[in-house]
């Protein structure tokens, strides 16, 4: 053994000596000698880093604000305090043993919580559920608040979107939702909260986070994500919606952002059916010339989703934001394209995503100019890439908008102000198709101009990769930040009425 080691050492010295006199010689020697190919590995790593650097540099050049920017945005109606803890750590502290995963539309016990958490952790997927037992939820919430390193954050889609918008000093932001004393203290000073939105106690949501590769029992997370649950009555009934709509007359916004409909999911048909009619009636009172963006979130009730989609909410909003799970569930609920898929496997196929996005706009949007529907824009986001799709003639600056959404997904996940290419990686496909079925177009990504654009009829698709954070610090609120940033860089074209 020692003789072999000595020969290897002498050979290495010889190669070094000859290389000093003839740099080309090692290539000749390596044809006959089997040594680890460090050069190839280094070149591969350098190439990968340079690809991400090219995309990051392109972002800075291509992300420009629109000619006409929003000056007032009103956001409602879900708001709360997020208690963020290690999911595995909290469940262990609750003396719950790992087991097999199983999804539950509504959580009734610690056992349901454990099974649903394992179900989604094993898929690396985000989800949100209602916890029906108030006393059991409060016991879990107390344990979460006392758990080491538990953190309190602004929570609720509306409040998170308002926080993101408030980072732009020239923008006035109105937030309506159940705002308790702790949440009010944490909100940006620039955010205006109407007095009728203030309440004596806060609503708390528990965020159980897990890291990529984290294990619990036989379950291992393929990527970092979170599981959210709450017993939230105020948000669950969208109790602030009428206050929100009433406040718009005085505030006079140029854009309305609406979220929180998912909080009625799991409450039972009797509650949501009547409340949804009231919500639609309230939303319909918003002036027709003000665009409305609807931010969707995790749901499980197909009848409820169908009511939102078909005759209720979707036709009266101008824009929606959603992720891959919400997109597939929407198609399953409406028996749309690829509804036979139980779940996405790995990175969602671009062609399939494109098919569902087109179907939504054709069925529930204004692809037909004679349609009475208002929906003309969808901002889709998944871990590896984003797609912004618009009906032609209604929205401008969408290249910058989709890029801005991808950039904020990268920086916020890493907890940075700007991109650090050493902390991110490219996971998006470099080649893909415009549809899963024929006829379809073969498309590719140019990292120097990282937006691929294609058309299907009068609908334009903008695809861009995300530089995925290798070690994300926080995953909660990324979708809200993506939609907020995309809206900030979007411009409503004046020649077409909403």
Short mmCIF file of C-alpha atoms in Angstrom, two decimals:
data_model
loop_
_atom_site.label_atom_id
_atom_site.label_comp_id
_atom_site.label_asym_id
_atom_site.label_seq_id
_atom_site.Cartn_x
_atom_site.Cartn_y
_atom_site.Cartn_z
CA UNK A 1 0.00 0.00 0.00
CA UNK A 2 2.78 2.41 0.97
CA UNK A 3 4.61 1.58 -2.30
CA UNK A 4 1.51 2.53 -4.31
CA UNK A 5 1.16 5.79 -2.37
CA UNK A 6 4.81 6.65 -3.02
CA UNK A 7 4.40 6.02 -6.75
CA UNK A 8 1.33 8.27 -6.83
CA UNK A 9 3.21 11.04 -5.01
CA UNK A 10 6.20 10.85 -7.36
CA UNK A 11 3.88 10.86 -10.36
CA UNK A 12 2.10 13.94 -9.08
CA UNK A 13 5.42 15.75 -8.58
CA UNK A 14 6.54 14.74 -12.07
CA UNK A 15 3.36 16.01 -13.65
CA UNK A 16 3.77 19.31 -11.77
CA UNK A 17 7.39 19.62 -12.87
CA UNK A 18 6.66 18.97 -16.53
CA UNK A 19 3.63 21.25 -16.43
CA UNK A 20 5.82 24.16 -15.35
CA UNK A 21 7.91 23.73 -18.52
CA UNK A 22 5.13 22.58 -20.84
CA UNK A 23 1.55 23.45 -19.85
CA UNK A 24 0.14 21.25 -22.63
CA UNK A 25 1.88 18.10 -21.37
CA UNK A 26 -0.54 17.06 -18.59
CA UNK A 27 -3.32 16.64 -21.17
CA UNK A 28 -1.07 14.09 -22.94
CA UNK A 29 -0.16 12.33 -19.67
CA UNK A 30 -3.78 12.21 -18.49
CA UNK A 31 -4.69 10.22 -21.61
CA UNK A 32 -2.71 7.32 -20.11
CA UNK A 33 -3.00 7.92 -16.37
CA UNK A 34 -6.31 7.57 -14.47
CA UNK A 35 -6.48 10.50 -12.02
CA UNK A 36 -9.49 12.39 -10.69
CA UNK A 37 -10.56 14.98 -13.29
CA UNK A 38 -10.49 18.06 -11.02
CA UNK A 39 -10.31 20.36 -14.04
CA UNK A 40 -13.62 19.12 -15.45
CA UNK A 41 -15.38 19.52 -12.08
CA UNK A 42 -14.01 23.04 -11.69
CA UNK A 43 -15.05 24.03 -15.21
CA UNK A 44 -18.56 22.65 -14.58
CA UNK A 45 -18.89 24.62 -11.32
CA UNK A 46 -17.59 27.81 -12.96
CA UNK A 47 -20.03 27.40 -15.85
CA UNK A 48 -22.93 26.94 -13.45
CA UNK A 49 -21.98 30.01 -11.44
CA UNK A 50 -21.52 32.12 -14.57
CA UNK A 51 -25.01 31.14 -15.80
CA UNK A 52 -26.56 32.48 -12.59
CA UNK A 53 -24.38 35.58 -12.78
CA UNK A 54 -25.57 36.23 -16.35
CA UNK A 55 -29.21 35.98 -15.25
CA UNK A 56 -28.64 38.20 -12.20
CA UNK A 57 -26.91 40.85 -14.34
CA UNK A 58 -29.75 40.72 -16.89
CA UNK A 59 -32.29 41.33 -14.12
CA UNK A 60 -30.63 44.62 -13.21
CA UNK A 61 -30.71 45.77 -16.84
CA UNK A 62 -34.23 44.64 -17.71
CA UNK A 63 -36.23 45.40 -14.55
CA UNK A 64 -37.52 48.94 -15.07
CA UNK A 65 -40.55 50.65 -13.54
CA UNK A 66 -43.50 51.37 -15.86
CA UNK A 67 -44.22 54.81 -17.28
CA UNK A 68 -47.40 55.11 -15.21
CA UNK A 69 -47.01 53.88 -11.62
CA UNK A 70 -49.63 53.30 -8.96
CA UNK A 71 -49.82 56.02 -6.31
CA UNK A 72 -52.54 54.45 -4.08
CA UNK A 73 -53.18 50.74 -3.50
CA UNK A 74 -55.83 49.29 -1.16
CA UNK A 75 -55.26 45.80 0.24
CA UNK A 76 -57.59 43.48 2.17
CA UNK A 77 -58.83 41.48 3.94
CA UNK A 78 -56.87 38.81 5.86
CA UNK A 79 -54.31 39.82 8.48
CA UNK A 80 -52.84 38.07 11.50
CA UNK A 81 -49.68 37.40 13.50
CA UNK A 82 -47.60 34.46 12.26
CA UNK A 83 -45.88 32.31 14.87
CA UNK A 84 -43.05 30.59 12.98
CA UNK A 85 -41.43 27.47 14.46
CA UNK A 86 -39.66 24.29 13.42
CA UNK A 87 -42.47 21.91 12.46
CA UNK A 88 -40.67 18.74 13.50
CA UNK A 89 -39.43 20.40 16.70
CA UNK A 90 -42.90 21.57 17.76
CA UNK A 91 -44.54 18.21 17.05
CA UNK A 92 -41.84 16.46 19.07
CA UNK A 93 -42.43 18.95 21.92
CA UNK A 94 -46.14 18.02 21.74
CA UNK A 95 -45.09 14.37 22.32
CA UNK A 96 -46.33 13.30 18.89
CA UNK A 97 -44.58 10.36 17.25
CA UNK A 98 -43.89 10.32 13.49
CA UNK A 99 -45.97 7.97 11.38
CA UNK A 100 -47.58 7.89 7.97
CA UNK A 101 -48.86 11.00 6.24
CA UNK A 102 -52.49 11.64 5.34
CA UNK A 103 -54.19 14.79 4.10
CA UNK A 104 -57.09 16.27 6.05
CA UNK A 105 -59.39 19.01 4.71
CA UNK A 106 -59.98 20.20 8.28
CA UNK A 107 -57.83 19.45 11.34
CA UNK A 108 -59.63 18.25 14.48
CA UNK A 109 -56.73 16.99 16.65
CA UNK A 110 -52.96 16.76 17.16
CA UNK A 111 -53.07 13.44 15.29
CA UNK A 112 -54.70 15.11 12.25
CA UNK A 113 -52.07 17.85 12.41
CA UNK A 114 -49.22 15.32 12.49
CA UNK A 115 -50.61 13.32 9.55
CA UNK A 116 -51.24 16.39 7.38
CA UNK A 117 -47.82 17.85 8.20
CA UNK A 118 -46.06 14.59 7.24
CA UNK A 119 -48.17 14.33 4.06
CA UNK A 120 -47.00 17.73 2.80
CA UNK A 121 -43.47 17.60 4.22
CA UNK A 122 -42.84 14.43 2.21
CA UNK A 123 -43.84 16.32 -0.94
CA UNK A 124 -42.02 19.54 -0.06
CA UNK A 125 -45.32 21.32 -0.65
CA UNK A 126 -46.98 24.27 1.10
CA UNK A 127 -50.48 23.92 2.56
CA UNK A 128 -52.89 25.73 4.86
CA UNK A 129 -55.64 24.18 6.99
CA UNK A 130 -58.31 25.22 9.49
CA UNK A 131 -58.09 23.74 13.01
CA UNK A 132 -61.66 23.23 14.26
CA UNK A 133 -61.05 22.70 18.00
CA UNK A 134 -60.52 26.13 19.60
CA UNK A 135 -59.19 24.87 22.95
CA UNK A 136 -56.82 22.34 21.37
CA UNK A 137 -55.54 25.03 19.00
CA UNK A 138 -54.87 27.43 21.88
CA UNK A 139 -52.86 24.75 23.71
CA UNK A 140 -50.75 24.14 20.60
CA UNK A 141 -50.38 27.91 20.05
CA UNK A 142 -49.09 28.38 23.61
CA UNK A 143 -46.56 25.59 23.10
CA UNK A 144 -45.47 27.18 19.81
CA UNK A 145 -45.04 30.64 21.38
CA UNK A 146 -42.88 29.13 24.15
CA UNK A 147 -40.83 26.98 21.78
CA UNK A 148 -37.12 28.02 21.58
CA UNK A 149 -36.40 30.35 18.64
CA UNK A 150 -40.11 30.85 17.87
CA UNK A 151 -40.52 34.08 15.90
CA UNK A 152 -43.46 36.46 15.45
CA UNK A 153 -44.06 38.06 12.05
CA UNK A 154 -46.69 40.02 10.19
CA UNK A 155 -49.02 37.40 8.70
CA UNK A 156 -51.98 37.01 6.37
CA UNK A 157 -51.74 37.51 2.60
CA UNK A 158 -53.21 41.01 2.69
CA UNK A 159 -50.93 42.26 5.47
CA UNK A 160 -47.85 40.68 3.83
CA UNK A 161 -48.68 42.24 0.46
CA UNK A 162 -49.26 45.61 2.16
CA UNK A 163 -45.88 45.32 3.94
CA UNK A 164 -44.14 44.65 0.61
CA UNK A 165 -45.89 47.53 -1.14
CA UNK A 166 -44.99 49.85 1.75
CA UNK A 167 -41.27 49.42 0.97
CA UNK A 168 -41.90 51.88 -1.89
CA UNK A 169 -41.98 55.31 -0.16
CA UNK A 170 -44.00 57.09 -2.88
CA UNK A 171 -46.87 54.61 -2.62
CA UNK A 172 -49.83 55.10 -0.26
CA UNK A 173 -51.09 51.75 1.08
CA UNK A 174 -54.41 51.09 2.82
CA UNK A 175 -54.82 47.80 4.74
CA UNK A 176 -58.15 46.45 5.95
CA UNK A 177 -58.32 43.30 8.03
CA UNK A 178 -58.58 42.17 11.67
CA UNK A 179 -55.62 44.14 13.05
CA UNK A 180 -54.91 43.51 16.73
CA UNK A 181 -52.43 45.42 18.94
CA UNK A 182 -49.41 43.19 18.23
CA UNK A 183 -49.94 43.24 14.48
CA UNK A 184 -50.52 47.01 14.46
CA UNK A 185 -47.22 47.46 16.27
CA UNK A 186 -45.37 45.36 13.65
CA UNK A 187 -46.88 46.99 10.54
CA UNK A 188 -44.91 49.52 8.52
CA UNK A 189 -45.69 53.09 9.63
CA UNK A 190 -46.58 53.98 6.03
CA UNK A 191 -49.58 51.62 6.05
CA UNK A 192 -52.97 53.24 6.74
CA UNK A 193 -55.34 51.10 8.85
CA UNK A 194 -58.96 52.35 9.11
CA UNK A 195 -60.21 52.58 12.74
CA UNK A 196 -62.96 50.04 12.02
CA UNK A 197 -60.29 47.43 11.21
CA UNK A 198 -58.68 47.63 14.65
CA UNK A 199 -59.65 44.96 17.21
CA UNK A 200 -58.71 44.23 20.83
CA UNK A 201 -57.05 40.84 20.25
CA UNK A 202 -54.80 39.42 17.51
CA UNK A 203 -55.50 36.41 15.32
CA UNK A 204 -52.57 33.96 15.41
CA UNK A 205 -51.53 31.53 12.66
CA UNK A 206 -48.99 28.78 13.31
CA UNK A 207 -46.35 28.25 10.62
CA UNK A 208 -44.53 24.92 10.84
CA UNK A 209 -41.40 25.20 8.70
CA UNK A 210 -39.07 22.45 7.50
CA UNK A 211 -35.75 22.54 5.66
CA UNK A 212 -34.68 20.79 2.47
CA UNK A 213 -33.46 17.31 3.39
CA UNK A 214 -34.89 17.46 6.93
CA UNK A 215 -36.03 14.06 8.24
CA UNK A 216 -38.69 12.94 10.70
CA UNK A 217 -39.16 9.23 11.02
CA UNK A 218 -39.22 7.80 7.50
CA UNK A 219 -40.21 11.16 5.92
CA UNK A 220 -37.66 13.44 4.25
CA UNK A 221 -38.47 16.86 2.78
CA UNK A 222 -37.30 17.24 -0.85
CA UNK A 223 -37.26 21.02 -0.47
CA UNK A 224 -37.85 23.69 2.18
CA UNK A 225 -41.45 24.76 2.74
CA UNK A 226 -44.10 25.23 5.46
CA UNK A 227 -47.44 24.00 6.77
CA UNK A 228 -49.87 26.64 8.09
CA UNK A 229 -52.88 26.16 10.35
CA UNK A 230 -55.14 28.32 12.50
CA UNK A 231 -58.44 28.64 14.33
CA UNK A 232 -59.18 32.05 12.90
CA UNK A 233 -62.81 33.15 13.09
CA UNK A 234 -62.44 36.80 11.95
CA UNK A 235 -60.45 35.96 8.83
CA UNK A 236 -62.46 32.75 8.36
CA UNK A 237 -65.63 34.80 7.85
CA UNK A 238 -63.88 37.62 5.95
CA UNK A 239 -65.44 39.91 8.55
CA UNK A 240 -63.49 42.97 7.36
CA UNK A 241 -64.67 42.84 3.73
CA UNK A 242 -67.54 45.34 4.03
CA UNK A 243 -65.30 47.74 5.99
CA UNK A 244 -62.71 47.37 3.24
CA UNK A 245 -65.10 48.18 0.40
CA UNK A 246 -66.65 51.09 2.34
CA UNK A 247 -63.20 52.63 2.93
CA UNK A 248 -62.38 52.69 -0.80
CA UNK A 249 -64.66 55.65 -1.52
CA UNK A 250 -62.61 57.94 0.70
CA UNK A 251 -59.19 56.43 -0.10
CA UNK A 252 -59.71 56.42 -3.90
CA UNK A 253 -57.17 53.69 -4.84
CA UNK A 254 -55.89 53.05 -8.37
CA UNK A 255 -55.50 49.32 -7.63
CA UNK A 256 -57.28 46.95 -5.23
CA UNK A 257 -55.63 43.75 -3.98
CA UNK A 258 -57.99 41.18 -2.46
CA UNK A 259 -57.06 38.04 -0.53
CA UNK A 260 -58.45 35.82 2.20
CA UNK A 261 -61.13 33.88 0.31
CA UNK A 262 -59.26 30.65 1.10
CA UNK A 263 -59.93 31.21 4.81
CA UNK A 264 -63.58 30.16 4.31
CA UNK A 265 -62.43 26.83 2.85
CA UNK A 266 -63.18 24.06 5.33
CA UNK A 267 -65.85 26.10 7.13
CA UNK A 268 -68.70 24.13 5.57
CA UNK A 269 -70.99 24.87 2.63
CA UNK A 270 -73.68 26.46 4.80
CA UNK A 271 -71.29 29.20 5.94
CA UNK A 272 -69.33 29.86 2.75
CA UNK A 273 -72.23 29.73 0.31
CA UNK A 274 -74.09 32.64 1.89
CA UNK A 275 -70.96 34.58 2.82
CA UNK A 276 -69.53 34.23 -0.70
CA UNK A 277 -72.68 35.79 -2.17
CA UNK A 278 -72.28 38.72 0.24
CA UNK A 279 -68.62 39.00 -0.67
CA UNK A 280 -69.34 39.06 -4.40
CA UNK A 281 -72.00 41.72 -3.83
CA UNK A 282 -69.50 43.84 -1.88
CA UNK A 283 -66.73 43.40 -4.49
CA UNK A 284 -69.18 44.31 -7.26
CA UNK A 285 -69.62 47.72 -5.58
CA UNK A 286 -65.98 48.61 -6.34
CA UNK A 287 -65.73 51.08 -9.21
CA UNK A 288 -65.40 49.33 -12.58
CA UNK A 289 -62.39 51.41 -13.62
CA UNK A 290 -60.31 50.14 -10.67
CA UNK A 291 -58.48 46.85 -11.43
CA UNK A 292 -58.77 44.13 -8.76
CA UNK A 293 -56.04 41.55 -8.16
CA UNK A 294 -57.12 38.36 -6.35
CA UNK A 295 -54.44 36.43 -4.46
CA UNK A 296 -55.37 32.77 -4.11
CA UNK A 297 -54.06 30.32 -1.48
CA UNK A 298 -54.31 26.65 -0.54
CA UNK A 299 -57.84 25.14 -0.68
CA UNK A 300 -59.36 21.66 -0.49
CA UNK A 301 -63.11 22.07 -1.17
CA UNK A 302 -63.74 21.63 -4.91
CA UNK A 303 -67.30 22.94 -4.67
CA UNK A 304 -66.06 26.10 -2.99
CA UNK A 305 -63.31 26.57 -5.61
CA UNK A 306 -65.87 26.04 -8.37
CA UNK A 307 -68.11 28.72 -6.89
CA UNK A 308 -65.17 31.15 -6.84
CA UNK A 309 -64.31 30.22 -10.42
CA UNK A 310 -67.58 29.86 -12.22
CA UNK A 311 -70.24 32.42 -11.42
CA UNK A 312 -68.87 34.21 -8.41
CA UNK A 313 -65.49 35.91 -7.95
CA UNK A 314 -63.10 35.16 -10.80
CA UNK A 315 -65.11 36.85 -13.57
CA UNK A 316 -65.17 40.17 -11.64
CA UNK A 317 -61.43 40.48 -10.92
CA UNK A 318 -58.80 41.67 -13.41
CA UNK A 319 -55.79 39.66 -12.22
CA UNK A 320 -55.00 36.61 -10.08
CA UNK A 321 -51.86 35.25 -8.41
CA UNK A 322 -51.36 31.57 -7.55
CA UNK A 323 -48.83 28.75 -7.19
CA UNK A 324 -48.57 25.28 -8.75
CA UNK A 325 -50.78 23.51 -6.20
CA UNK A 326 -53.53 26.11 -6.45
CA UNK A 327 -53.33 25.98 -10.27
CA UNK A 328 -53.72 22.19 -10.42
CA UNK A 329 -56.51 22.20 -7.80
CA UNK A 330 -58.33 24.87 -9.79
CA UNK A 331 -58.15 22.66 -12.91
CA UNK A 332 -59.25 19.58 -10.96
CA UNK A 333 -62.23 21.45 -9.49
CA UNK A 334 -63.30 22.71 -12.93
CA UNK A 335 -62.38 19.51 -14.83
CA UNK A 336 -59.86 21.44 -16.89
CA UNK A 337 -56.65 20.35 -18.64
CA UNK A 338 -54.51 17.73 -16.87
CA UNK A 339 -57.08 17.38 -14.07
CA UNK A 340 -56.22 13.66 -13.98
CA UNK A 341 -52.88 14.48 -12.31
CA UNK A 342 -53.01 13.73 -8.59
CA UNK A 343 -50.07 16.09 -7.97
CA UNK A 344 -47.07 17.56 -9.75
CA UNK A 345 -43.97 15.38 -9.82
CA UNK A 346 -40.87 17.49 -9.34
CA UNK A 347 -40.74 20.77 -11.27
CA UNK A 348 -44.16 21.31 -12.94
CA UNK A 349 -44.07 20.76 -16.69
CA UNK A 350 -44.17 24.16 -18.46
CA UNK A 351 -46.42 22.87 -21.25
CA UNK A 352 -49.02 21.55 -18.82
CA UNK A 353 -48.93 24.77 -16.76
CA UNK A 354 -49.36 26.77 -19.98
CA UNK A 355 -52.41 24.68 -20.95
CA UNK A 356 -54.16 25.29 -17.62
CA UNK A 357 -53.37 29.02 -17.61
CA UNK A 358 -54.82 29.39 -21.14
CA UNK A 359 -57.91 27.39 -20.13
CA UNK A 360 -58.56 29.70 -17.15
CA UNK A 361 -58.42 32.81 -19.34
CA UNK A 362 -60.53 31.26 -22.09
CA UNK A 363 -63.17 29.92 -19.69
CA UNK A 364 -63.25 32.69 -17.08
CA UNK A 365 -61.42 35.64 -18.62
CA UNK A 366 -61.75 38.11 -21.47
CA UNK A 367 -59.99 36.36 -24.36
CA UNK A 368 -63.20 37.05 -26.29
CA UNK A 369 -63.60 40.86 -26.55
CA UNK A 370 -67.38 40.50 -26.24
CA UNK A 371 -67.05 38.69 -22.88
CA UNK A 372 -68.30 40.46 -19.76
CA UNK A 373 -65.51 38.91 -17.65
CA UNK A 374 -62.74 41.20 -16.40
CA UNK A 375 -59.93 38.66 -15.92
CA UNK A 376 -57.00 39.46 -18.24
CA UNK A 377 -53.87 38.60 -16.22
CA UNK A 378 -52.49 35.62 -14.23
CA UNK A 379 -49.20 35.61 -12.31
CA UNK A 380 -48.13 31.99 -11.74
CA UNK A 381 -45.20 31.06 -9.52
CA UNK A 382 -43.47 27.82 -8.59
CA UNK A 383 -40.07 27.25 -6.98
CA UNK A 384 -38.03 27.02 -10.21
CA UNK A 385 -39.82 29.46 -12.53
CA UNK A 386 -42.64 31.99 -12.95
CA UNK A 387 -45.07 32.62 -15.83
CA UNK A 388 -46.99 35.86 -16.28
CA UNK A 389 -49.79 35.47 -18.82
CA UNK A 390 -51.95 38.30 -20.16
CA UNK A 391 -54.70 38.89 -22.70
CA UNK A 392 -53.19 41.21 -25.31
CA UNK A 393 -53.94 44.92 -25.03
CA UNK A 394 -54.65 45.23 -21.31
CA UNK A 395 -51.32 45.18 -19.44
CA UNK A 396 -47.89 46.72 -20.10
CA UNK A 397 -44.33 46.24 -18.78
CA UNK A 398 -44.91 42.53 -18.14
CA UNK A 399 -41.32 41.49 -18.96
CA UNK A 400 -40.06 43.67 -16.10
CA UNK A 401 -42.97 42.51 -13.89
CA UNK A 402 -42.23 38.79 -14.20
CA UNK A 403 -38.49 39.40 -13.72
CA UNK A 404 -39.12 41.54 -10.64
CA UNK A 405 -41.21 38.73 -9.13
CA UNK A 406 -38.41 36.21 -9.73
CA UNK A 407 -35.80 38.53 -8.25
CA UNK A 408 -37.74 39.14 -5.03
CA UNK A 409 -38.35 35.38 -4.65
CA UNK A 410 -34.58 34.94 -4.71
CA UNK A 411 -33.56 37.79 -2.41
CA UNK A 412 -36.36 37.39 0.16
CA UNK A 413 -35.84 33.63 0.52
CA UNK A 414 -32.13 34.22 1.15
CA UNK A 415 -32.78 37.21 3.44
CA UNK A 416 -30.70 39.53 1.24
CA UNK A 417 -31.12 42.99 -0.26
CA UNK A 418 -29.48 41.92 -3.55
CA UNK A 419 -28.63 38.66 -5.30
CA UNK A 420 -25.58 36.71 -4.12
CA UNK A 421 -24.93 34.16 -6.90
CA UNK A 422 -22.93 31.93 -4.56
CA UNK A 423 -26.10 31.32 -2.51
CA UNK A 424 -28.50 30.46 -5.35
CA UNK A 425 -28.90 27.85 -8.07
CA UNK A 426 -30.76 27.54 -11.35
CA UNK A 427 -33.35 24.75 -11.35
CA UNK A 428 -35.59 25.84 -14.24
CA UNK A 429 -35.58 23.86 -17.50
CA UNK A 430 -33.56 25.51 -20.27
CA UNK A 431 -35.76 23.90 -22.96
CA UNK A 432 -39.50 23.26 -22.82
CA UNK A 433 -42.71 23.28 -24.89
CA UNK A 434 -45.49 25.86 -25.14
CA UNK A 435 -48.10 23.12 -24.60
CA UNK A 436 -48.25 19.50 -23.50
CA UNK A 437 -50.30 18.59 -26.60
CA UNK A 438 -49.89 19.25 -30.31
CA UNK A 439 -49.57 21.67 -31.95
CA UNK A 440 -46.86 22.98 -29.70
CA UNK A 441 -43.74 25.08 -29.98
CA UNK A 442 -40.24 24.06 -28.85
CA UNK A 443 -38.88 26.89 -26.69
CA UNK A 444 -35.58 27.65 -24.96
CA UNK A 445 -34.23 30.07 -22.37
CA UNK A 446 -31.52 32.63 -23.15
CA UNK A 447 -29.82 33.48 -19.80
CA UNK A 448 -28.66 36.87 -21.15
CA UNK A 449 -32.32 37.80 -21.79
CA UNK A 450 -34.04 35.54 -19.27
CA UNK A 451 -37.65 35.95 -20.42
CA UNK A 452 -39.05 33.55 -22.99
CA UNK A 453 -42.19 34.89 -24.67
CA UNK A 454 -44.75 32.95 -26.70
CA UNK A 455 -48.31 33.48 -27.91
CA UNK A 456 -51.42 31.32 -28.02
CA UNK A 457 -54.12 33.22 -29.86
CA UNK A 458 -54.45 36.66 -28.26
CA UNK A 459 -52.79 35.50 -25.04
CA UNK A 460 -49.09 36.21 -24.33
CA UNK A 461 -46.94 34.10 -21.98
CA UNK A 462 -43.82 35.43 -20.21
CA UNK A 463 -41.61 32.71 -18.68
CA UNK A 464 -38.60 33.41 -16.46
CA UNK A 465 -36.40 31.23 -14.24
CA UNK A 466 -35.92 31.78 -10.52
CA UNK A 467 -32.48 31.69 -8.95
CA UNK A 468 -33.45 29.36 -6.10
CA UNK A 469 -31.95 30.06 -2.68
CA UNK A 470 -29.85 27.06 -1.59
CA UNK A 471 -30.53 27.63 2.10
CA UNK A 472 -33.72 29.67 2.44
CA UNK A 473 -34.13 31.56 5.70
CA UNK A 474 -37.91 31.92 5.40
CA UNK A 475 -40.45 30.58 2.90
CA UNK A 476 -43.62 32.17 4.33
CA UNK A 477 -44.98 35.09 2.32
CA UNK A 478 -42.88 34.50 -0.81
CA UNK A 479 -45.95 34.17 -3.02
CA UNK A 480 -47.36 37.41 -1.61
CA UNK A 481 -44.05 39.23 -2.21
CA UNK A 482 -43.90 37.86 -5.78
CA UNK A 483 -47.42 39.06 -6.61
CA UNK A 484 -46.87 42.44 -4.94
CA UNK A 485 -43.64 43.05 -6.83
CA UNK A 486 -45.19 41.91 -10.11
CA UNK A 487 -48.07 44.35 -9.63
CA UNK A 488 -45.72 47.22 -8.76
CA UNK A 489 -43.96 46.79 -12.09
CA UNK A 490 -47.19 46.32 -14.07
CA UNK A 491 -49.05 49.02 -15.93
CA UNK A 492 -52.71 49.01 -16.89
CA UNK A 493 -53.03 50.15 -20.49
CA UNK A 494 -55.53 52.99 -20.80
CA UNK A 495 -56.83 52.22 -24.29
CA UNK A 496 -58.70 49.17 -22.97
CA UNK A 497 -61.31 49.49 -20.21
CA UNK A 498 -61.46 46.89 -17.45
#
